[in-house]
Amino acid sequence: LTCPTPQQIRRQIMMRRSVRHFNEDEVTDAELSYILEAAKYAPTGKNAQDNFLLVVTTEEGRDTLLRKSMEVIRQMGREYQDSNPGLSAFFTMKYKMYQEKMEDGLFYHAPVVIYVFSDSELDGAICASGLMQMVEAQEGLGACYIQLAADPFNFSEDLRRDYEIPAEKKCVIGIALGHTDEEFFSSVPRKEVPIVWR
């Protein structure tokens, strides 16, 4: 087994971008298999292995999920109107852009969408990070974490029921992924992380 060098991993971490523009190339079964295998081997607290994935790969499936999610987002906009007007306005705007312009503000027309559910948000976050690492390791693939995509599953019991999501699982994140023509030649500026040394 040949391990990647620290320089290779450093470059992968530094060059990662949130990709929201995808080309027409299909994500192959082999590429997807590598990505999903990363979930199987993701570490979990007490080895609970409590992660659960929803993977959508067909145009019909994405369109249906987008429509159902946007209906829930409209409900969320109404629900938060009094308690959180800013959030309500954001949800309402997203729904209107979809309704009036058919704008895909959730998946960005990605050919594959993966949802990570878990009993533990921490376990789910670690799993999602592993999935993203495997996306980045495959040439030409790109992806984006999408919190807004996860919100409808944590708001609507009907949506969870439609997709047979176990009751104890929280939707941690959605990931849109596909092939991209975008190229990046430098890392983005970052602030130094505060560190306390003892």
Coordinates of N, CA, C and O in Angstrom, one line a residue:
L1 N 0.8 -1.2 0.0 CA 0.0 0.0 0.0 C 0.9 1.3 0.0 O 1.8 1.4 0.8
T2 N 0.7 2.1 -1.0 CA 1.4 3.4 -1.0 C 0.6 4.5 -0.5 O -0.5 4.8 -1.0
C3 N 1.0 5.1 0.6 CA 0.3 6.2 1.2 C 0.6 7.5 0.4 O 1.7 7.7 -0.1
P4 N -0.5 8.4 0.3 CA -0.2 9.7 -0.3 C 0.8 10.5 0.6 O 0.8 10.3 1.8
T5 N 1.5 11.3 -0.1 CA 2.5 12.1 0.7 C 1.8 13.2 1.4 O 0.7 13.7 1.0
P6 N 2.5 13.8 2.4 CA 1.9 15.0 3.1 C 1.7 16.1 2.1 O 0.7 16.9 2.2
Q7 N 2.6 16.2 1.1 CA 2.5 17.3 0.1 C 1.2 17.1 -0.7 O 0.5 18.1 -1.1
Q8 N 0.9 15.9 -1.1 CA -0.3 15.6 -1.9 C -1.5 15.9 -1.1 O -2.5 16.5 -1.6
I9 N -1.6 15.5 0.1 CA -2.8 15.8 1.0 C -2.9 17.2 1.2 O -4.0 17.8 1.2
R10 N -1.8 17.9 1.5 CA -1.8 19.4 1.7 C -2.4 20.1 0.5 O -3.2 21.0 0.6
R11 N -1.9 19.7 -0.7 CA -2.4 20.3 -1.9 C -3.9 20.1 -2.1 O -4.7 21.0 -2.4
Q12 N -4.4 18.9 -1.8 CA -5.8 18.5 -1.9 C -6.6 19.4 -1.0 O -7.7 19.9 -1.3
I13 N -6.2 19.6 0.3 CA -6.9 20.4 1.2 C -6.9 21.8 0.8 O -8.0 22.5 0.9
M14 N -5.8 22.3 0.4 CA -5.7 23.8 0.1 C -6.4 24.1 -1.2 O -6.9 25.3 -1.4
M15 N -6.5 23.2 -2.2 CA -7.1 23.5 -3.5 C -8.6 23.2 -3.5 O -9.2 23.5 -4.6
R16 N -9.2 22.7 -2.5 CA -10.6 22.3 -2.5 C -11.4 23.6 -2.7 O -11.1 24.6 -2.1
R17 N -12.5 23.5 -3.5 CA -13.4 24.6 -3.7 C -14.8 24.1 -3.7 O -15.1 22.9 -3.9
S18 N -15.8 24.9 -3.3 CA -17.2 24.6 -3.4 C -17.6 24.8 -4.9 O -17.6 25.9 -5.4
V19 N -17.9 23.7 -5.5 CA -18.2 23.7 -7.0 C -19.7 23.8 -7.1 O -20.5 22.9 -6.6
R20 N -20.2 24.8 -7.9 CA -21.7 24.9 -8.2 C -22.0 24.9 -9.7 O -23.1 25.2 -10.1
H21 N -21.0 24.6 -10.5 CA -21.2 24.6 -11.9 C -20.7 23.2 -12.4 O -19.5 22.9 -12.3
F22 N -21.6 22.4 -13.0 CA -21.2 21.1 -13.4 C -21.5 21.0 -14.9 O -22.4 21.6 -15.5
N23 N -20.6 20.1 -15.6 CA -20.8 19.9 -17.0 C -21.7 18.7 -17.2 O -22.3 18.1 -16.3
E24 N -21.8 18.3 -18.5 CA -22.8 17.2 -18.8 C -22.2 15.8 -18.6 O -22.9 14.8 -18.8
D25 N -21.0 15.7 -18.2 CA -20.3 14.3 -18.1 C -21.0 13.6 -16.9 O -21.3 14.1 -15.9
E26 N -21.3 12.3 -17.2 CA -21.9 11.5 -16.2 C -20.9 11.0 -15.1 O -19.7 10.8 -15.4
V27 N -21.4 11.0 -13.9 CA -20.6 10.4 -12.8 C -20.7 8.9 -13.0 O -21.8 8.3 -12.9
T28 N -19.6 8.2 -13.2 CA -19.6 6.8 -13.4 C -19.9 6.0 -12.2 O -19.7 6.5 -11.1
D29 N -20.3 4.8 -12.4 CA -20.5 3.9 -11.2 C -19.2 3.7 -10.4 O -19.2 3.6 -9.2
A30 N -18.1 3.6 -11.2 CA -16.8 3.4 -10.5 C -16.5 4.6 -9.6 O -16.0 4.4 -8.5
E31 N -16.7 5.8 -10.1 CA -16.4 7.0 -9.3 C -17.3 7.1 -8.1 O -16.8 7.4 -7.0
L32 N -18.6 6.8 -8.3 CA -19.5 6.8 -7.2 C -19.2 5.8 -6.2 O -19.4 6.0 -5.0
S33 N -18.8 4.6 -6.6 CA -18.5 3.5 -5.7 C -17.3 3.9 -4.8 O -17.4 3.6 -3.6
Y34 N -16.3 4.6 -5.3 CA -15.2 5.0 -4.4 C -15.8 6.0 -3.3 O -15.4 5.9 -2.2
I35 N -16.6 6.9 -3.8 CA -17.1 7.9 -2.9 C -18.0 7.3 -1.8 O -17.8 7.6 -0.6
L36 N -18.9 6.4 -2.2 CA -19.8 5.8 -1.2 C -19.0 4.8 -0.2 O -19.4 4.7 0.9
E37 N -17.9 4.2 -0.7 CA -17.1 3.3 0.1 C -16.5 4.1 1.3 O -16.4 3.6 2.4
A38 N -16.3 5.4 1.0 CA -15.7 6.2 2.1 C -16.7 6.3 3.3 O -16.2 6.5 4.4
A39 N -18.0 6.3 3.0 CA -18.9 6.3 4.1 C -18.9 5.1 5.0 O -19.0 5.1 6.2
K40 N -18.6 4.0 4.3 CA -18.6 2.7 5.0 C -17.5 2.7 6.1 O -17.6 2.1 7.2
Y41 N -16.4 3.3 5.7 CA -15.2 3.3 6.6 C -15.0 4.6 7.4 O -14.0 4.7 8.1
A42 N -16.0 5.4 7.4 CA -15.9 6.6 8.2 C -16.0 6.3 9.7 O -16.8 5.4 10.2
P43 N -15.1 6.8 10.5 CA -15.1 6.5 12.0 C -16.4 7.1 12.6 O -16.9 8.2 12.2
T44 N -16.9 6.4 13.6 CA -18.1 6.8 14.3 C -17.8 6.6 15.8 O -17.1 5.7 16.2
G45 N -18.5 7.4 16.7 CA -18.3 7.3 18.1 C -18.8 5.9 18.6 O -19.9 5.4 18.2
K46 N -17.9 5.2 19.4 CA -18.2 3.9 19.9 C -18.5 2.9 18.8 O -19.2 1.9 19.0
N47 N -17.9 3.2 17.6 CA -18.1 2.3 16.4 C -19.6 2.1 16.2 O -20.0 1.0 15.8
A48 N -20.4 3.1 16.4 CA -21.9 3.0 16.2 C -22.3 2.7 14.8 O -23.3 2.1 14.5
Q49 N -21.5 3.1 13.8 CA -21.8 2.9 12.4 C -23.2 3.3 12.1 O -24.0 2.6 11.6
D50 N -23.5 4.6 12.5 CA -24.9 5.0 12.6 C -25.3 6.0 11.4 O -26.3 6.6 11.4
N51 N -24.4 6.0 10.4 CA -24.7 6.9 9.2 C -25.6 6.2 8.2 O -25.7 5.0 8.2
F52 N -26.3 7.0 7.5 CA -27.3 6.6 6.6 C -27.3 7.6 5.4 O -27.3 8.8 5.6
L53 N -27.3 7.0 4.2 CA -27.2 7.9 3.0 C -28.4 7.8 2.1 O -29.0 6.7 2.0
L54 N -28.8 8.9 1.6 CA -29.8 9.0 0.5 C -29.0 9.5 -0.7 O -28.4 10.5 -0.7
V55 N -29.0 8.7 -1.8 CA -28.2 9.0 -3.0 C -29.2 9.1 -4.2 O -29.9 8.2 -4.5
V56 N -29.2 10.2 -4.9 CA -30.1 10.5 -6.0 C -29.2 10.7 -7.2 O -28.4 11.6 -7.3
T57 N -29.5 9.9 -8.2 CA -28.6 9.9 -9.4 C -29.4 10.1 -10.7 O -28.8 10.2 -11.8
T58 N -30.7 10.1 -10.7 CA -31.5 10.2 -11.9 C -32.1 11.6 -12.0 O -32.3 12.3 -11.0
E59 N -32.3 12.1 -13.2 CA -32.9 13.4 -13.4 C -34.3 13.5 -12.8 O -34.6 14.4 -12.2
E60 N -35.0 12.4 -13.1 CA -36.4 12.4 -12.5 C -36.4 12.4 -11.0 O -37.1 13.1 -10.3
G61 N -35.4 11.7 -10.4 CA -35.3 11.7 -8.9 C -34.9 13.0 -8.4 O -35.4 13.5 -7.4
R62 N -34.0 13.7 -9.0 CA -33.5 15.0 -8.6 C -34.7 16.0 -8.7 O -34.9 16.9 -7.8
D63 N -35.4 16.0 -9.9 CA -36.5 16.9 -10.1 C -37.6 16.8 -9.0 O -38.1 17.7 -8.5
T64 N -37.9 15.5 -8.7 CA -38.9 15.2 -7.7 C -38.5 15.7 -6.3 O -39.2 16.4 -5.6
L65 N -37.3 15.4 -6.0 CA -36.7 15.8 -4.7 C -36.6 17.3 -4.6 O -37.0 17.9 -3.5
L66 N -36.2 18.0 -5.7 CA -36.2 19.4 -5.7 C -37.5 20.1 -5.5 O -37.7 21.0 -4.7
R67 N -38.5 19.5 -6.2 CA -39.9 20.1 -6.1 C -40.4 19.9 -4.6 O -40.9 20.8 -4.0
K68 N -40.2 18.7 -4.1 CA -40.7 18.4 -2.7 C -40.0 19.3 -1.7 O -40.6 19.8 -0.8
S69 N -38.7 19.4 -1.9 CA -37.9 20.2 -1.0 C -38.3 21.7 -1.0 O -38.4 22.4 0.0
M70 N -38.5 22.2 -2.2 CA -38.9 23.6 -2.3 C -40.3 23.9 -1.7 O -40.5 24.9 -1.2
E71 N -41.2 22.9 -1.8 CA -42.5 23.1 -1.1 C -42.3 23.2 0.4 O -43.0 24.0 1.1
V72 N -41.4 22.4 0.9 CA -41.1 22.4 2.4 C -40.5 23.8 2.7 O -40.8 24.4 3.7
I73 N -39.6 24.2 1.9 CA -38.9 25.5 2.1 C -39.9 26.6 2.1 O -39.8 27.6 2.9
R74 N -40.9 26.5 1.3 CA -42.0 27.5 1.3 C -42.7 27.5 2.7 O -43.0 28.5 3.3
Q75 N -43.0 26.3 3.2 CA -43.6 26.1 4.5 C -42.7 26.7 5.6 O -43.2 27.3 6.5
M76 N -41.4 26.5 5.5 CA -40.5 27.0 6.5 C -40.5 28.5 6.5 O -40.4 29.1 7.5
G77 N -40.6 29.1 5.3 CA -40.7 30.6 5.2 C -41.9 31.1 6.0 O -41.8 32.1 6.7
R78 N -43.0 30.4 5.9 CA -44.2 30.8 6.6 C -44.1 30.6 8.1 O -44.5 31.4 8.9
E79 N -43.5 29.5 8.4 CA -43.3 29.1 9.8 C -42.5 30.1 10.6 O -42.8 30.4 11.8
Y80 N -41.4 30.6 10.0 CA -40.5 31.5 10.7 C -40.8 33.0 10.5 O -40.0 33.8 10.9
Q81 N -41.9 33.3 9.9 CA -42.2 34.7 9.6 C -42.2 35.6 10.8 O -41.7 36.7 10.8
D82 N -42.7 35.1 11.9 CA -42.8 35.9 13.2 C -41.5 35.7 14.0 O -41.0 36.7 14.5
S83 N -41.0 34.5 14.1 CA -39.9 34.2 15.0 C -38.6 34.6 14.5 O -37.6 35.0 15.2
N84 N -38.4 34.6 13.1 CA -37.1 34.9 12.5 C -37.4 35.4 11.1 O -37.3 34.7 10.1
P85 N -37.8 36.7 11.0 CA -38.1 37.3 9.7 C -37.0 37.2 8.7 O -37.3 37.0 7.5
G86 N -35.8 37.3 9.1 CA -34.7 37.3 8.1 C -34.6 35.9 7.5 O -34.4 35.8 6.2
L87 N -34.7 34.9 8.3 CA -34.6 33.5 7.8 C -35.9 33.2 6.9 O -35.8 32.6 5.9
S88 N -37.0 33.7 7.4 CA -38.2 33.6 6.6 C -38.1 34.2 5.2 O -38.5 33.6 4.2
A89 N -37.5 35.4 5.1 CA -37.3 36.0 3.9 C -36.4 35.3 2.9 O -36.6 35.2 1.7
F90 N -35.4 34.7 3.5 CA -34.4 33.9 2.7 C -35.1 32.6 2.1 O -35.0 32.4 0.9
F91 N -35.9 31.9 3.0 CA -36.6 30.7 2.5 C -37.6 31.1 1.4 O -37.7 30.5 0.3
T92 N -38.3 32.2 1.6 CA -39.3 32.7 0.7 C -38.7 33.1 -0.6 O -39.2 32.8 -1.7
M93 N -37.6 33.7 -0.6 CA -36.8 34.1 -1.8 C -36.4 32.9 -2.6 O -36.6 32.9 -3.8
K94 N -35.9 31.9 -1.9 CA -35.4 30.7 -2.6 C -36.6 30.0 -3.3 O -36.5 29.5 -4.4
Y95 N -37.8 30.0 -2.6 CA -38.9 29.3 -3.2 C -39.4 30.1 -4.4 O -39.7 29.5 -5.5
K96 N -39.4 31.4 -4.3 CA -39.9 32.3 -5.5 C -39.0 32.1 -6.7 O -39.5 32.1 -7.8
M97 N -37.7 32.1 -6.5 CA -36.8 31.9 -7.6 C -37.0 30.6 -8.3 O -36.9 30.5 -9.5
Y98 N -37.3 29.6 -7.5 CA -37.6 28.3 -8.1 C -39.0 28.3 -8.8 O -39.1 27.9 -10.0
Q99 N -40.0 28.9 -8.2 CA -41.3 28.9 -8.8 C -41.4 29.8 -10.1 O -42.0 29.4 -11.1
E100 N -40.7 30.9 -10.0 CA -40.8 31.9 -11.1 C -39.8 31.6 -12.2 O -40.1 31.9 -13.4
K101 N -38.6 31.1 -11.9 CA -37.6 31.0 -12.9 C -37.0 29.6 -13.0 O -36.1 29.3 -13.7
M102 N -37.7 28.6 -12.2 CA -37.2 27.2 -12.2 C -35.7 27.2 -11.8 O -35.0 26.3 -12.3
E103 N -35.3 28.1 -11.0 CA -33.9 28.1 -10.6 C -33.6 27.0 -9.5 O -34.3 26.9 -8.5
D104 N -32.6 26.3 -9.8 CA -32.2 25.2 -8.9 C -31.2 25.8 -7.9 O -30.0 25.7 -8.1
G105 N -31.8 26.3 -6.8 CA -30.9 26.9 -5.7 C -30.5 25.9 -4.7 O -30.0 26.3 -3.6
L106 N -30.8 24.6 -4.9 CA -30.4 23.5 -3.9 C -29.3 22.7 -4.5 O -28.3 22.5 -3.8
F107 N -29.5 22.1 -5.7 CA -28.5 21.2 -6.2 C -27.6 21.8 -7.3 O -26.7 21.1 -7.7
Y108 N -28.0 22.9 -7.8 CA -27.2 23.6 -8.9 C -27.0 22.7 -10.1 O -26.0 22.6 -10.7
H109 N -28.1 21.9 -10.4 CA -28.1 21.0 -11.5 C -27.0 19.9 -11.5 O -26.6 19.4 -12.5
A110 N -26.6 19.6 -10.3 CA -25.6 18.5 -10.2 C -26.2 17.2 -10.6 O -27.4 16.9 -10.3
P111 N -25.5 16.3 -11.2 CA -26.0 15.0 -11.6 C -26.2 14.1 -10.5 O -27.0 13.1 -10.6
V112 N -25.5 14.3 -9.4 CA -25.6 13.4 -8.2 C -25.8 14.2 -6.9 O -25.1 15.2 -6.8
V113 N -26.7 13.8 -6.1 CA -26.9 14.4 -4.8 C -26.9 13.4 -3.7 O -27.5 12.3 -3.9
I114 N -26.1 13.6 -2.7 CA -25.9 12.7 -1.6 C -26.3 13.4 -0.3 O -25.9 14.5 0.0
Y115 N -27.2 12.8 0.4 CA -27.6 13.3 1.7 C -27.0 12.4 2.8 O -27.1 11.1 2.7
V116 N -26.4 13.0 3.8 CA -25.9 12.2 5.0 C -26.8 12.4 6.2 O -27.0 13.5 6.6
F117 N -27.3 11.3 6.7 CA -28.1 11.3 7.9 C -27.3 10.5 8.9 O -26.5 9.6 8.6
S118 N -27.6 10.8 10.2 CA -26.9 10.1 11.3 C -27.7 10.3 12.6 O -28.4 11.2 12.7
D119 N -27.4 9.4 13.5 CA -27.9 9.6 14.9 C -27.1 10.7 15.5 O -27.6 11.4 16.4
S120 N -25.9 10.9 15.1 CA -24.9 11.8 15.7 C -24.5 12.8 14.6 O -24.0 12.4 13.6
E121 N -24.7 14.1 14.9 CA -24.3 15.1 13.9 C -22.8 15.0 13.7 O -22.3 15.3 12.6
L122 N -22.0 14.7 14.7 CA -20.6 14.6 14.6 C -20.2 13.5 13.7 O -19.4 13.6 12.8
D123 N -20.8 12.3 13.9 CA -20.5 11.2 13.0 C -20.9 11.5 11.6 O -20.2 11.1 10.7
G124 N -22.0 12.1 11.4 CA -22.4 12.5 10.0 C -21.5 13.5 9.4 O -21.2 13.4 8.2
A125 N -21.0 14.4 10.2 CA -20.0 15.4 9.6 C -18.7 14.8 9.2 O -18.1 15.1 8.2
I126 N -18.3 13.9 10.1 CA -17.0 13.1 9.7 C -17.2 12.3 8.4 O -16.4 12.3 7.6
C127 N -18.4 11.7 8.3 CA -18.7 10.9 7.1 C -18.7 11.8 5.9 O -18.1 11.5 4.9
A128 N -19.4 12.9 6.0 CA -19.4 13.8 4.9 C -18.1 14.3 4.4 O -17.8 14.5 3.2
S129 N -17.2 14.6 5.4 CA -15.8 15.0 5.1 C -15.1 13.9 4.3 O -14.4 14.2 3.4
G130 N -15.3 12.7 4.7 CA -14.6 11.6 4.0 C -15.1 11.5 2.6 O -14.4 11.2 1.6
L131 N -16.5 11.6 2.4 CA -17.0 11.6 1.0 C -16.4 12.7 0.2 O -16.0 12.5 -1.0
M132 N -16.3 13.9 0.7 CA -15.7 15.0 0.0 C -14.3 14.8 -0.4 O -13.8 15.2 -1.4
Q133 N -13.5 14.2 0.5 CA -12.1 13.9 0.3 C -12.0 12.9 -1.0 O -11.1 13.1 -1.8
M134 N -12.9 12.0 -1.0 CA -12.9 11.0 -2.1 C -13.3 11.7 -3.4 O -12.8 11.3 -4.5
V135 N -14.3 12.6 -3.3 CA -14.6 13.4 -4.5 C -13.4 14.1 -5.0 O -13.0 14.1 -6.2
E136 N -12.7 14.8 -4.1 CA -11.5 15.6 -4.5 C -10.4 14.8 -5.1 O -9.6 15.3 -5.9
A137 N -10.3 13.5 -4.7 CA -9.2 12.6 -5.1 C -9.4 12.2 -6.5 O -8.5 11.6 -7.1
Q138 N -10.6 12.4 -7.1 CA -10.9 11.9 -8.5 C -10.9 13.1 -9.4 O -11.7 14.0 -9.3
E139 N -10.0 12.9 -10.4 CA -9.8 14.0 -11.4 C -11.1 14.4 -12.1 O -11.8 13.6 -12.6
G140 N -11.4 15.7 -12.1 CA -12.5 16.2 -12.8 C -13.8 16.4 -12.0 O -14.7 17.0 -12.4
L141 N -13.8 15.7 -10.8 CA -15.0 15.8 -10.0 C -14.9 17.0 -9.1 O -13.8 17.4 -8.6
G142 N -16.1 17.6 -8.7 CA -16.2 18.7 -7.8 C -17.5 18.5 -7.0 O -18.4 17.8 -7.4
A143 N -17.6 19.2 -5.9 CA -18.8 19.1 -5.0 C -18.9 20.3 -4.2 O -18.1 21.1 -4.1
C144 N -20.1 20.3 -3.5 CA -20.4 21.5 -2.7 C -21.3 21.0 -1.5 O -22.2 20.2 -1.7
Y145 N -20.9 21.3 -0.3 CA -21.8 21.1 0.9 C -23.0 22.0 0.8 O -22.8 23.2 0.5
I146 N -24.2 21.5 1.0 CA -25.4 22.4 1.0 C -26.2 22.2 2.2 O -27.0 21.2 2.2
Q147 N -26.1 23.1 3.2 CA -26.9 22.9 4.4 C -28.4 23.1 4.1 O -29.3 22.5 4.6
L148 N -28.7 24.1 3.2 CA -30.1 24.3 2.8 C -30.8 23.1 2.3 O -32.0 22.9 2.6
A149 N -30.1 22.2 1.6 CA -30.7 21.0 1.1 C -31.1 20.1 2.3 O -32.1 19.3 2.2
A150 N -30.4 20.1 3.4 CA -30.7 19.2 4.5 C -31.9 19.7 5.3 O -32.6 18.9 5.9
D151 N -32.1 21.0 5.4 CA -33.1 21.6 6.3 C -34.5 21.0 6.1 O -35.2 20.7 7.1
P152 N -35.0 20.8 4.8 CA -36.3 20.3 4.7 C -36.6 18.9 5.3 O -37.6 18.6 5.8
F153 N -35.5 18.1 5.3 CA -35.7 16.8 5.9 C -35.8 16.8 7.4 O -36.3 15.9 8.1
N154 N -35.2 17.9 8.0 CA -35.3 18.1 9.5 C -36.6 18.9 9.9 O -36.8 19.0 11.1
F155 N -37.3 19.3 8.9 CA -38.5 20.1 9.2 C -39.8 19.3 8.9 O -40.8 19.5 9.6
S156 N -39.8 18.4 7.9 CA -41.0 17.8 7.4 C -41.0 16.3 7.6 O -40.2 15.6 7.0
E157 N -41.9 15.8 8.4 CA -42.1 14.4 8.6 C -42.6 13.7 7.3 O -42.2 12.6 7.0
D158 N -43.4 14.5 6.5 CA -43.9 13.9 5.2 C -42.7 13.6 4.3 O -42.7 12.6 3.6
L159 N -41.8 14.5 4.2 CA -40.6 14.3 3.3 C -39.8 13.1 3.8 O -39.4 12.3 3.0
R160 N -39.6 13.0 5.1 CA -38.8 11.9 5.6 C -39.5 10.6 5.3 O -38.9 9.6 5.0
R161 N -40.9 10.6 5.4 CA -41.6 9.4 5.1 C -41.6 9.0 3.7 O -41.4 7.8 3.3
D162 N -41.6 10.0 2.8 CA -41.5 9.8 1.4 C -40.2 9.0 1.0 O -40.2 8.2 0.0
Y163 N -39.2 9.4 1.7 CA -37.8 8.8 1.3 C -37.4 7.7 2.3 O -36.2 7.4 2.3
E164 N -38.3 7.3 3.2 CA -38.0 6.2 4.1 C -36.8 6.4 5.0 O -35.9 5.6 5.1
I165 N -36.7 7.6 5.5 CA -35.6 8.0 6.4 C -36.0 7.5 7.8 O -37.0 7.9 8.4
P166 N -35.1 6.7 8.5 CA -35.4 6.3 9.8 C -35.6 7.5 10.8 O -34.9 8.5 10.7
A167 N -36.5 7.3 11.7 CA -37.0 8.4 12.6 C -35.8 9.0 13.4 O -35.8 10.2 13.7
E168 N -34.9 8.2 13.8 CA -33.8 8.6 14.7 C -32.7 9.4 13.9 O -31.8 10.0 14.6
K169 N -32.8 9.4 12.6 CA -31.7 10.0 11.8 C -31.9 11.5 11.6 O -32.9 11.8 11.0
K170 N -30.9 12.3 11.9 CA -31.0 13.7 11.6 C -30.2 13.9 10.2 O -29.2 13.3 10.0
C171 N -30.8 14.8 9.4 CA -30.1 15.1 8.1 C -29.0 16.1 8.5 O -29.3 17.2 8.9
V172 N -27.8 15.7 8.3 CA -26.6 16.5 8.6 C -26.2 17.4 7.5 O -25.9 18.6 7.8
I173 N -26.2 17.0 6.3 CA -25.8 17.8 5.2 C -26.2 17.2 3.8 O -26.4 15.9 3.8
G174 N -26.4 18.0 2.8 CA -26.5 17.5 1.5 C -25.2 17.8 0.7 O -24.6 18.8 1.0
I175 N -24.9 17.0 -0.3 CA -23.7 17.2 -1.1 C -24.1 17.1 -2.5 O -24.7 16.1 -3.0
A176 N -23.9 18.1 -3.3 CA -24.1 18.1 -4.8 C -22.7 17.8 -5.4 O -21.7 18.5 -5.1
L177 N -22.7 16.9 -6.3 CA -21.4 16.6 -7.0 C -21.6 16.2 -8.4 O -22.6 15.8 -8.9
G178 N -20.5 16.4 -9.1 CA -20.5 16.0 -10.6 C -19.1 16.4 -11.2 O -18.2 16.9 -10.5
H179 N -19.0 16.3 -12.5 CA -17.8 16.7 -13.2 C -17.9 18.2 -13.5 O -19.0 18.8 -13.7
T180 N -16.8 18.9 -13.4 CA -16.7 20.3 -13.6 C -15.6 20.7 -14.6 O -14.6 20.0 -14.6
D181 N -15.8 21.7 -15.3 CA -14.8 22.2 -16.2 C -14.0 23.3 -15.5 O -13.0 23.8 -16.1
E182 N -14.3 23.7 -14.3 CA -13.6 24.7 -13.6 C -12.2 24.2 -13.2 O -12.1 23.1 -12.8
E183 N -11.3 25.1 -13.3 CA -9.9 24.8 -12.9 C -9.4 25.9 -11.9 O -9.7 27.1 -12.1
F184 N -8.7 25.4 -10.9 CA -8.2 26.4 -9.9 C -6.7 26.2 -9.8 O -6.2 25.1 -9.7
F185 N -6.0 27.3 -9.8 CA -4.5 27.3 -9.8 C -3.9 27.8 -8.6 O -2.7 27.8 -8.5
S186 N -4.7 28.2 -7.6 CA -4.1 28.7 -6.4 C -5.1 28.5 -5.3 O -6.3 28.4 -5.5
S187 N -4.7 28.4 -4.0 CA -5.6 28.3 -2.9 C -6.2 29.7 -2.6 O -5.7 30.7 -3.0
V188 N -7.3 29.7 -1.8 CA -7.9 30.9 -1.5 C -7.2 31.5 -0.2 O -6.7 30.7 0.6
P189 N -7.3 32.8 0.0 CA -6.7 33.4 1.2 C -7.4 32.9 2.5 O -8.7 32.7 2.4
R190 N -6.7 32.6 3.5 CA -7.3 32.1 4.7 C -6.7 32.8 5.9 O -5.6 33.2 5.9
K191 N -7.6 33.1 6.9 CA -7.1 33.6 8.2 C -6.4 32.5 9.0 O -6.7 31.3 8.8
E192 N -5.4 32.9 9.7 CA -4.7 32.0 10.6 C -5.7 31.5 11.7 O -6.5 32.2 12.2
V193 N -5.6 30.2 12.0 CA -6.5 29.6 13.0 C -5.8 29.9 14.4 O -4.7 29.6 14.6
P194 N -6.6 30.6 15.3 CA -6.0 30.8 16.6 C -5.7 29.5 17.3 O -6.4 28.5 17.3
I195 N -4.5 29.4 17.9 CA -4.0 28.2 18.5 C -3.5 28.6 19.9 O -2.7 29.6 20.0
V196 N -3.9 27.9 20.9 CA -3.3 28.1 22.3 C -2.3 27.0 22.5 O -2.6 25.8 22.3
W197 N -1.1 27.3 22.8 CA 0.0 26.4 23.1 C 0.2 26.3 24.6 O 0.2 27.3 25.3
R198 N 0.5 25.1 25.1 CA 0.8 25.0 26.5 C 2.0 24.1 26.6 O 2.3 23.2 25.8

